[in-house]
Coordinates of C-alpha atoms in Angstrom, one line a residue:
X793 CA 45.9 129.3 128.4
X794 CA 47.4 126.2 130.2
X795 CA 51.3 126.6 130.8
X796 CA 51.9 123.5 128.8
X797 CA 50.1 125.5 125.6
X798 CA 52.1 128.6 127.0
X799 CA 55.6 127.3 126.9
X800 CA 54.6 125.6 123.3
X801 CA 54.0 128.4 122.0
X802 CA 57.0 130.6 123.7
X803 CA 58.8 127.5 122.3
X804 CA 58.0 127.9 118.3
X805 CA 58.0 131.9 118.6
X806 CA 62.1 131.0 119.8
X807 CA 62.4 128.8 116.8
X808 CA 60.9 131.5 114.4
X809 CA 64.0 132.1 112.0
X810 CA 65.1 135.8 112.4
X811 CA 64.6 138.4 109.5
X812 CA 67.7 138.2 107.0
X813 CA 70.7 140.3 107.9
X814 CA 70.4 142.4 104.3
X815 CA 72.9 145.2 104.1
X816 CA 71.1 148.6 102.4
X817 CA 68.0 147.3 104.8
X818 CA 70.2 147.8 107.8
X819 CA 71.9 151.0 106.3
X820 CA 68.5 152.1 105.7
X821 CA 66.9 151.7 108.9
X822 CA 70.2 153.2 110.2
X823 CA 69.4 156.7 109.1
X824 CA 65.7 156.6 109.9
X825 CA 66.1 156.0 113.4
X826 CA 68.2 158.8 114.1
X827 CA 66.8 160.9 111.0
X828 CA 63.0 160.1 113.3
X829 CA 64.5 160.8 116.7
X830 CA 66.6 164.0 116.7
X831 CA 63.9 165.5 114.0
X832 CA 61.1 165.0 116.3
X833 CA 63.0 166.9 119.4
X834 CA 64.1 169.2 116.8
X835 CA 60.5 170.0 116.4
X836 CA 58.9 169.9 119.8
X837 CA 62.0 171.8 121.3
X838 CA 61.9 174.6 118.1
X839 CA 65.6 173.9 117.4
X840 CA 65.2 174.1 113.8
X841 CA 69.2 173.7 113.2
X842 CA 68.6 170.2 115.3
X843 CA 65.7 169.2 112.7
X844 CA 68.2 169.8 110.3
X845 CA 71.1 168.0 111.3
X846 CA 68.7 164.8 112.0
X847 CA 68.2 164.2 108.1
X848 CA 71.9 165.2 107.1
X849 CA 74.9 165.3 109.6
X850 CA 73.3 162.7 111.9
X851 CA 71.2 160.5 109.9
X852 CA 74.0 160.5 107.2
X853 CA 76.8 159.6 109.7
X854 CA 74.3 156.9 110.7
X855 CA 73.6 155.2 107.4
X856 CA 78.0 155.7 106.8
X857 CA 78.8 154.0 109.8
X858 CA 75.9 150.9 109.2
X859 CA 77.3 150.3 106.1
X860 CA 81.0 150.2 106.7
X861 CA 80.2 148.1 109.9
X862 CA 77.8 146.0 108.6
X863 CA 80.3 145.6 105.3
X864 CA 82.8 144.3 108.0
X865 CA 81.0 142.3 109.4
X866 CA 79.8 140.5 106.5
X867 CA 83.7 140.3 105.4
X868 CA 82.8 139.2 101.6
X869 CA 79.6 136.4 103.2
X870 CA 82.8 135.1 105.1
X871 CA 82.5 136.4 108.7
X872 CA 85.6 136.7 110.8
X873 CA 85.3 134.2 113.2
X874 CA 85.6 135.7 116.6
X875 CA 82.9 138.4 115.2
X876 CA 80.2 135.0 115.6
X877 CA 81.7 133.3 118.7
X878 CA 82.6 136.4 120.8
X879 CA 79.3 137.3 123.2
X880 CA 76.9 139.8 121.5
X881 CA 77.9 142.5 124.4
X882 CA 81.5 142.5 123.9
X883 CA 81.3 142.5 120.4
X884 CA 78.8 145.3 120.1
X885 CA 81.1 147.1 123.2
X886 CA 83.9 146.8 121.2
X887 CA 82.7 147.7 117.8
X888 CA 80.7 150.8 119.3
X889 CA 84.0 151.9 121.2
X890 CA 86.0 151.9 117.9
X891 CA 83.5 154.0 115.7
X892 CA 82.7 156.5 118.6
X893 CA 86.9 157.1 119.1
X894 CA 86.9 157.4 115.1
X895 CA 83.7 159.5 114.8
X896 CA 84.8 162.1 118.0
X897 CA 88.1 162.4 116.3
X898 CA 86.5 162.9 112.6
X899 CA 84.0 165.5 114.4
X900 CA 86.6 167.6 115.7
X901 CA 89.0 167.7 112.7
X902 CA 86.0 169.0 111.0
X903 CA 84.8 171.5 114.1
X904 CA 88.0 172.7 115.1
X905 CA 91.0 171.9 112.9
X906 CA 89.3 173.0 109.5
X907 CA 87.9 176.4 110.3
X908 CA 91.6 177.1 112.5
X909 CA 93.4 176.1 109.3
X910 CA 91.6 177.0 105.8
X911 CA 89.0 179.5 104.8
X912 CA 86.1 177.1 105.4
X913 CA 83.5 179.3 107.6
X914 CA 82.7 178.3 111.3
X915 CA 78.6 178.0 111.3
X916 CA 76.8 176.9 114.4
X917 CA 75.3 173.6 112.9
X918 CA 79.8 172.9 112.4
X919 CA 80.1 172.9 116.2
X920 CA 77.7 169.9 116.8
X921 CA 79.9 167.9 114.8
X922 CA 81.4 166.8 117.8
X923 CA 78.4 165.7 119.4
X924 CA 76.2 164.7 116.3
X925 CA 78.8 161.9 114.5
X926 CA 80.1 160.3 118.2
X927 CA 76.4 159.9 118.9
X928 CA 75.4 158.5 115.9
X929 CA 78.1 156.5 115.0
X930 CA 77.3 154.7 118.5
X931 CA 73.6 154.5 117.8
X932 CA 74.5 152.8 114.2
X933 CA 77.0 150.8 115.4
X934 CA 74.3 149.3 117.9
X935 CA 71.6 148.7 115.6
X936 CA 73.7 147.0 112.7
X937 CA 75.7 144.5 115.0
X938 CA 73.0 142.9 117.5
X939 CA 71.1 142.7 113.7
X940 CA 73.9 141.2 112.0
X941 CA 74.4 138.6 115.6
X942 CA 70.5 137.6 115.3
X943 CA 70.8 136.5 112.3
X944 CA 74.1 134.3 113.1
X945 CA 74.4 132.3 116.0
X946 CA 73.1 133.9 119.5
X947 CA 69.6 134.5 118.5
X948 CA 69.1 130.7 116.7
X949 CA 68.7 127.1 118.8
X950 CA 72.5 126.1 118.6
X951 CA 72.8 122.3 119.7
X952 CA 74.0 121.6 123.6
X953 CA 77.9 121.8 123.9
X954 CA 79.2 118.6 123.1
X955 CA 82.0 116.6 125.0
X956 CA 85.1 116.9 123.3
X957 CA 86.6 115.0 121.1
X958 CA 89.3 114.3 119.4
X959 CA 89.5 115.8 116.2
X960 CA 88.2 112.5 113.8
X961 CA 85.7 111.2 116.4
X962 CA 85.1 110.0 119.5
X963 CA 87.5 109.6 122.0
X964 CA 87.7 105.5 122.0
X965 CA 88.8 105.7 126.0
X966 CA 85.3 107.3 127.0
X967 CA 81.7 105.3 126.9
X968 CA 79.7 105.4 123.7
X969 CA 76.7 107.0 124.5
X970 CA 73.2 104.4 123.9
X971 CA 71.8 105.1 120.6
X972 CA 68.3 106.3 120.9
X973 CA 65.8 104.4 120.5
X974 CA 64.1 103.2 117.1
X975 CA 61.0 105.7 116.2
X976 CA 62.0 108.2 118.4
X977 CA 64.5 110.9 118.3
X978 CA 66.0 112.7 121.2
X979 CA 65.6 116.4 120.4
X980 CA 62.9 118.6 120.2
X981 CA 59.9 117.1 118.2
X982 CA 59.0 120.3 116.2
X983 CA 62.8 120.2 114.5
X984 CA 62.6 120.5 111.0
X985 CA 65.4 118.7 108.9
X986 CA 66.1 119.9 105.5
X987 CA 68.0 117.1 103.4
X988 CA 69.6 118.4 100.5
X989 CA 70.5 116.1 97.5
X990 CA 67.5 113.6 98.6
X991 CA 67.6 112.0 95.8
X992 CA 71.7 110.5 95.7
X993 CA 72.5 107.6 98.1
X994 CA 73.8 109.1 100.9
X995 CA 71.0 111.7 100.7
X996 CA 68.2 109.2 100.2
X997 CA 69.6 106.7 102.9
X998 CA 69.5 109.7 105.2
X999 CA 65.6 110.2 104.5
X1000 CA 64.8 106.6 105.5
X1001 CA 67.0 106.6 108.6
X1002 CA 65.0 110.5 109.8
X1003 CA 61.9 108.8 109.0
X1004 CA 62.6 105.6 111.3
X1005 CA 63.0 108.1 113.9
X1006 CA 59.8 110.1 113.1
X1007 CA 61.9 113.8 112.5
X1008 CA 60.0 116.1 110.1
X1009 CA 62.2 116.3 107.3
X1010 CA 61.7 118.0 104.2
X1011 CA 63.6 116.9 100.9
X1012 CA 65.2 119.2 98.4
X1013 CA 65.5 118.2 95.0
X1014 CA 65.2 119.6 91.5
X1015 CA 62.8 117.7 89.9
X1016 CA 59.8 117.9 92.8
X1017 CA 58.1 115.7 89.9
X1018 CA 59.7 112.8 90.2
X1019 CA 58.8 110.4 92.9
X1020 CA 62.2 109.9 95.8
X1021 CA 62.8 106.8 95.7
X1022 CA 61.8 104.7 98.8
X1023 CA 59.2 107.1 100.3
X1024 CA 56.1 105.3 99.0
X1025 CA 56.2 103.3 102.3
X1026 CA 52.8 104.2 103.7
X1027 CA 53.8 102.7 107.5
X1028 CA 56.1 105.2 107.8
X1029 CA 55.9 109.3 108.2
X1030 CA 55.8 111.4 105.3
X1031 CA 58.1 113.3 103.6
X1032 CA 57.5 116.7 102.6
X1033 CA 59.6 117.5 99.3
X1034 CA 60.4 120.8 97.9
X1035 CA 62.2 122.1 94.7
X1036 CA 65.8 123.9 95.4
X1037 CA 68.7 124.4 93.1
X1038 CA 71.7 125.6 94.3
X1039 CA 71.9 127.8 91.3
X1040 CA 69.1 129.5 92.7
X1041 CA 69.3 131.6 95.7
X1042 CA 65.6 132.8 96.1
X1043 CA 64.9 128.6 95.9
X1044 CA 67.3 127.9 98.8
X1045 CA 65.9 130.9 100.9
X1046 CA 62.2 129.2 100.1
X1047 CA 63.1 125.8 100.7
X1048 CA 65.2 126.6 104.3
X1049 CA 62.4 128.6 106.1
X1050 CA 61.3 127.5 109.6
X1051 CA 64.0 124.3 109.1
X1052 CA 66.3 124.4 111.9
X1053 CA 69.0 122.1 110.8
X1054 CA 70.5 121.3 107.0
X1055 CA 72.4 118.4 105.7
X1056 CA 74.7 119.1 103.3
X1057 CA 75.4 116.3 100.3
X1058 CA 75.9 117.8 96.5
X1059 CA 77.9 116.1 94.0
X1060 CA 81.5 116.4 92.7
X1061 CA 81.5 118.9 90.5
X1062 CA 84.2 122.0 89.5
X1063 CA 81.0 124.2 90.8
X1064 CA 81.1 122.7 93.7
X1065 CA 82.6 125.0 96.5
X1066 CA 80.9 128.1 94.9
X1067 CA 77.6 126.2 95.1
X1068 CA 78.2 124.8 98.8
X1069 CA 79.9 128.2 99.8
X1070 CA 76.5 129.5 98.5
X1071 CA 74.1 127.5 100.2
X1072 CA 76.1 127.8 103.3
X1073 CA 75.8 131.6 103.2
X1074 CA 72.0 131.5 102.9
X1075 CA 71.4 129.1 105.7
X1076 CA 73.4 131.5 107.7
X1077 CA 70.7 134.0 106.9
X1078 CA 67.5 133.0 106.8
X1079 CA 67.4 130.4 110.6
X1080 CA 69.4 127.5 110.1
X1081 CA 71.3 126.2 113.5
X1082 CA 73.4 123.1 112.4
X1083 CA 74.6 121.9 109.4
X1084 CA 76.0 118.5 108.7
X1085 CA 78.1 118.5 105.7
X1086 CA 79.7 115.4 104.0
X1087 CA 83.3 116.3 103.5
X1088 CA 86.0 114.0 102.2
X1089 CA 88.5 111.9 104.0
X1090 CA 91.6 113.7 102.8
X1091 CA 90.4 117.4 103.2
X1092 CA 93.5 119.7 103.1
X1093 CA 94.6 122.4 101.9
X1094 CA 97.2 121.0 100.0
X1095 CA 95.5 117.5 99.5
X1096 CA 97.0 116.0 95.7
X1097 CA 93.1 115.1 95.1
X1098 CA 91.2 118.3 93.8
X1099 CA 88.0 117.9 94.8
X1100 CA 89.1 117.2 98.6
X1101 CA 91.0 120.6 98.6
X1102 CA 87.8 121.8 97.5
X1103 CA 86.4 120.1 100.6
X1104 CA 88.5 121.7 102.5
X1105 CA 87.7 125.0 101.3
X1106 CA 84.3 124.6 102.3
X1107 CA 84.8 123.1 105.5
X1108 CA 86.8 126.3 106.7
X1109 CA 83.7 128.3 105.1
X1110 CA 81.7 126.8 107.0
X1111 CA 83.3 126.8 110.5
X1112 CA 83.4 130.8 109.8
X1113 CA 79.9 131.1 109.1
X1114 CA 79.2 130.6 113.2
X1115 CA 76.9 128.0 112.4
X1116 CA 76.7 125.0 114.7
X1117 CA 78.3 122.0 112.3
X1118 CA 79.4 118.7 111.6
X1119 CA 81.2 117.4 109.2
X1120 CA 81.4 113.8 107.9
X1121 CA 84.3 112.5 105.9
X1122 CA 83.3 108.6 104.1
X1123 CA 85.5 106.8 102.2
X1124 CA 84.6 105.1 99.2
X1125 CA 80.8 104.4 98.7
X1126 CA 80.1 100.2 98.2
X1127 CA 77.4 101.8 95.9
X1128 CA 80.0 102.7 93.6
X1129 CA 81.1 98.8 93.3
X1130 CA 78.3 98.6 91.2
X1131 CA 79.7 100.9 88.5
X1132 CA 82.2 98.3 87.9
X1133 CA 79.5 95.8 86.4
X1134 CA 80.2 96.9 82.8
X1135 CA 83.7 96.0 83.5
X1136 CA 83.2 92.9 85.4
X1137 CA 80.8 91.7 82.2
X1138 CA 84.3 91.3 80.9
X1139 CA 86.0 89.5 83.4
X1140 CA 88.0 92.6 84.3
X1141 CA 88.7 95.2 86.9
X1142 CA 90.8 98.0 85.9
X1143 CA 92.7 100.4 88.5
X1144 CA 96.0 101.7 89.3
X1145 CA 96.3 100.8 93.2
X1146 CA 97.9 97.7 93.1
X1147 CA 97.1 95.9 96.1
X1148 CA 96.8 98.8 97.9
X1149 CA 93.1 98.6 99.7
X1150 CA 90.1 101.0 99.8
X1151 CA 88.2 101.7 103.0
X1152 CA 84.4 100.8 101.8
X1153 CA 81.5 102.3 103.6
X1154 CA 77.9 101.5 102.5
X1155 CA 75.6 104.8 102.2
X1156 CA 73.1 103.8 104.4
X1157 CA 75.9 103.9 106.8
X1158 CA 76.5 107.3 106.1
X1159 CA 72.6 108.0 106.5
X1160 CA 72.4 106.5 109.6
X1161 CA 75.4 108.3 111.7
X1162 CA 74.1 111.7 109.6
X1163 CA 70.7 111.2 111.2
X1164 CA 72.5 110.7 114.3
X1165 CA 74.7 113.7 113.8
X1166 CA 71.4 115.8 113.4
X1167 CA 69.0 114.4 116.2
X1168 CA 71.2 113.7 119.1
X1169 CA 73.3 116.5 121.0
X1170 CA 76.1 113.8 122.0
X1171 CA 77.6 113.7 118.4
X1172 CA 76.6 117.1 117.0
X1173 CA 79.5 119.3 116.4
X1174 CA 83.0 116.7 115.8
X1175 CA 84.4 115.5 112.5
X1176 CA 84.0 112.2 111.9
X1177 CA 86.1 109.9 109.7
X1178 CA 83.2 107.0 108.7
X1179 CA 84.5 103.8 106.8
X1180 CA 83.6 100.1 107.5
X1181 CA 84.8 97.2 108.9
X1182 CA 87.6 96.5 106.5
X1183 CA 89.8 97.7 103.8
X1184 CA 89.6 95.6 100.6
X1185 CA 91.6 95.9 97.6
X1186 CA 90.8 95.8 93.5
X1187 CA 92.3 92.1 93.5
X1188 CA 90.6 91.2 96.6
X1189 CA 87.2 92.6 95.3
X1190 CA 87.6 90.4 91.9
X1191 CA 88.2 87.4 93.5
X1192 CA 84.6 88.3 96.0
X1193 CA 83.2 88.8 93.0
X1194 CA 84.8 85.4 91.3
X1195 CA 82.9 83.5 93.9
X1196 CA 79.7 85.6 93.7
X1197 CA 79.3 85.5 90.4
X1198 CA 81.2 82.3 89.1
X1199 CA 82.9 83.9 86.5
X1200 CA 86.5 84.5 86.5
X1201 CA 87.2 88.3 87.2
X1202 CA 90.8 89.2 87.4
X1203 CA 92.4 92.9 88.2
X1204 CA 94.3 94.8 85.9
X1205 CA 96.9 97.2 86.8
X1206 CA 97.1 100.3 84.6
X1207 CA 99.5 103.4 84.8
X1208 CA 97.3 106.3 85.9
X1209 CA 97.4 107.9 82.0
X1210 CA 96.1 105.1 80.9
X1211 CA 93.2 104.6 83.6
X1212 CA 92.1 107.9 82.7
X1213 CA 92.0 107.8 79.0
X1214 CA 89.9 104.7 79.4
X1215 CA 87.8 106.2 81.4
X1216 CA 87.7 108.9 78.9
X1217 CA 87.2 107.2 76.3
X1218 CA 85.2 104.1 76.9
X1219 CA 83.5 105.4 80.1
X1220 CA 82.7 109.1 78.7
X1221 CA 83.9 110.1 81.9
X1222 CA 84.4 114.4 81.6
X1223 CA 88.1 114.9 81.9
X1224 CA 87.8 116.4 85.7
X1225 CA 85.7 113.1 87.1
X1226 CA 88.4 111.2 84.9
X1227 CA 90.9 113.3 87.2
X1228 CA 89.3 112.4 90.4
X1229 CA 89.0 109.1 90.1
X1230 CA 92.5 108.9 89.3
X1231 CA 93.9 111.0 92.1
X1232 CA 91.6 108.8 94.0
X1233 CA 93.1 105.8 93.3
X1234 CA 96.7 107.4 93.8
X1235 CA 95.8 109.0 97.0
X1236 CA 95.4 105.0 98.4
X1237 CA 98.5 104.0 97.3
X1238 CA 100.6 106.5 98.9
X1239 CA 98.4 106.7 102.1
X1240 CA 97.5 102.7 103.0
X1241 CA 93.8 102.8 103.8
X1242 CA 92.6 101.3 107.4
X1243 CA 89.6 100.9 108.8
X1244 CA 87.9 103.5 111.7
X1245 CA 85.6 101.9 114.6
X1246 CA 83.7 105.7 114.3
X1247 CA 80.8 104.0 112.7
X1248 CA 80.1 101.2 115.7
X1249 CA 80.9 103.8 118.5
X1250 CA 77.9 106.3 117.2
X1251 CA 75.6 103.4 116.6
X1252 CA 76.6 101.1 118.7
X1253 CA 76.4 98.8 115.9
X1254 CA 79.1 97.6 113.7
X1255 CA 78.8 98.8 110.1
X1256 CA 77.8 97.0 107.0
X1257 CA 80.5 94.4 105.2
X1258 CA 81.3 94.4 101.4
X1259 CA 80.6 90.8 101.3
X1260 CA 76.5 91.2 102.7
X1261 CA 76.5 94.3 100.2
X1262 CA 77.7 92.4 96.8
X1263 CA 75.8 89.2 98.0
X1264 CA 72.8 91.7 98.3
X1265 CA 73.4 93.2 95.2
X1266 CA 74.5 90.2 92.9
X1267 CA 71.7 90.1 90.5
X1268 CA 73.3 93.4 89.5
X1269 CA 76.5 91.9 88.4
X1270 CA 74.5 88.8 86.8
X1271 CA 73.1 91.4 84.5
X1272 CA 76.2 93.0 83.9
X1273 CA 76.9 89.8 82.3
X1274 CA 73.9 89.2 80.1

């Protein structure tokens, strides 16, 4: 075999994703090691008290100590932090240290202090106590942590550290780095990208821009069916597509083999941080490296919008999973403009921001600096505010769309009650999106949008205007009218 062939295939045996970390399997194979071990010198050394302690004292300490270590580890699917980042030696060190101190003492309260101080009778198989828990609690210990650390971050291709950063992009005092070039993408050509929500705008922008580059991606979506909109262009790589629901676990754990790196896109929803938390939690297991999750601009804790604590929530899930990340926080989507054309059909724009303006960002945007974010080592791994070039407000917007259109659109301010009965009511809006579009809107008011150069310094092009998007989309608005 040649050594190019040789380090190929060393290559994809490294980027094999490692077995689950699953709990009663760990705890299982736990008390068979030991259980296998100390019977078979029981055996060949004819100390039949030896055989007996391997299946009960020792193997059961064992299988006692992998399941409240790996139960620790796990933390609930939320892994302590330092328990991922700190280096596989010092963590198992530690860990084994801790159970061996609190098996040793457990051994001799049992071998010495019990028979001294209550009837309980002193056999010979009570005195190896002392030797048989320390010894298997370390053995245990071993085997369940360097498991549970192959199956988080050590043992998986993690992206090359990155430079830092300030915390919502690039430092603007350092040089962009050169985008790559078109067709070609910097990292490793077997990668495997798995896109979930291919089919909504970000999503789908974010397949054409992976395709431009020539990345195998696979697209998740729930209705395999259906054609993705887009991908019939025969110039241009395939896409494989897959069903996955994030309802469905066993789907997830189907549709993220052998991928290497996930992006992360699902739709508002009250489900949604159980559903993100969840898929989170399975890429952790089953090989994933990166993950690039669109977040919201205002993610906080105590954010007044809803959904964006929910964001948050998620984002902190996902920084202690100890999977390589990046998170990307848009503003408003120009696609949504186009929900406005029943309205505009009227000649109206309703809202409650005054002229407070909105930072618009066009989706393809977002695709592009995603398929950035999961092809080139230089902007893996920050959090990224994205917007474009300038903040426009509702009466603004109407009189761009005055001119586009030649019909008179004017804005009208509502109070936010009576926004979101409308939208109730005459949208058929469910009362939470009704909500968020509301907070939404209130959010801008009482922080003044303004526009981020995050997009131009990762592309090293600036993003797309509202005015080419509306003037792009203007038939839309004509038929709003007819």
């Amino acid at each position: 075999m040649s050594a190019t062939k040789d380090r190929t295939s060393r290559n994809r045996a490294a980027s094999r994703p490692s077995r689950p970390f699953t709990l009663w399997r760990e705890v299982l194979t736990a008390y068979a090691a030991p259980a296998l071990m100390a019977g078979t010198a029981g055996v060949v050394t004819g100390q039949q008290d030896l055989a007996v302690a391997a299946c009960t004292s020792i193997a059961g300490t064992s299988a006692a100590v992998a399941f409240l270590v790996g139960t620790w580890l796990r933390h609930g699917g939320q892994p302590r932090r330092w328990t991922t980042t700190t280096p596989r030696v010092a963590l198992t060190a530690a860990l084994v240290v801790t159970a061996v101190g609190a098996a040793t003492l457990l051994g001799w309260f049992t071998a010495q202090w019990l028979p001294a101080h209550t009837p309980i009778p002193t056999p010979p198989w009570l005195e190896r106590l002392r030797i048989d828990l320390p010894v298997s609690a370390a053995l245990a210990t071993t085997i369940v942590t360097l498991r549970w650390r192959s199956t988080t971050t050590t043992s998986r291709a993690q992206p090359p550290p990155t430079p830092a950063r300030p915390p919502h992009g690039p430092n603007p005092t350092e040089p962009t780095p050169a985008a790559p070039a078109a067709g070609k993408s910097p990292r490793n050509e077997h990668t495997l990208i798995v896109v979930m929500g291919a089919t909504g705008a970000t999503g789908n922008a974010l397949l054409h821009s992976l395709r431009t580059l020539g990345t195998p991606v696979r697209a998740l979506t729930r209705t395999p069916h259906r054609p993705i909109p887009g991908m019939a262009d025969a110039h241009q790589p395939p896409v494989e597509v897959q069903y996955a629901d994030a309802t469905d676990p066993h789907s997830l754990r189907t549709a993220f083999k052998g991928a290497d790196r996930l992006f992360l896109a699902m739709a508002n929803s009250p489900a949604q941080v159980e559903l993100e938390t969840r898929v989170i939690d399975i890429a952790a297991h089953t090989g994933i490296g990166h993950v690039v999750k669109i977040s919201a601009p205002a993610a906080e804790p105590d954010s007044p919008v809803a959904i964006s604590r929910g964001h948050h929530a998620v984002e902190e899930h996902l920084r202690a999973s100890g999977l390589g990340h990046t998170i990307l926080r848009p503003y408003a989507f120009m696609q949504n403009v186009l929900r406005l054309a029943p309205t505009v059909a009227q000649g109206i724009i309703l809202g409650t921001t005054g002229d407070a303006p909105f930072n618009y960002i066009d989706c393809r945007d977002i695709g592009d600096v995603a398929a950035a974010a999961l092809t080139r080592p230089d902007i893996a791994g920050g959090t990224y505010t994205l917007t474009g070039p300038e903040a426009v407000s509702y009466p603004e917007l109407a009189s761009r769309l005055t001119t586009l259109t030649g019909n008179q659109i004017r804005y009208v301010n509502l109070t936010s009650d009576e926004l979101r009965d409308n939208l109730i009511q005459n949208a058929h809006m469910p009362t939470w999106l009704a909500d968020h579009v509301t907070e939404i809107q209130q959010l801008a008011v009482t922080r003044r949008e303004a526009p981020t150069t995050t997009v131009s310094d990762i592309l090293g092009r600036p993003p797309r205007t509202l005015d080419a998007f509306l003037q792009e989309h203007q038939a839309h608005f004509h038929r709003g009218r007819s």
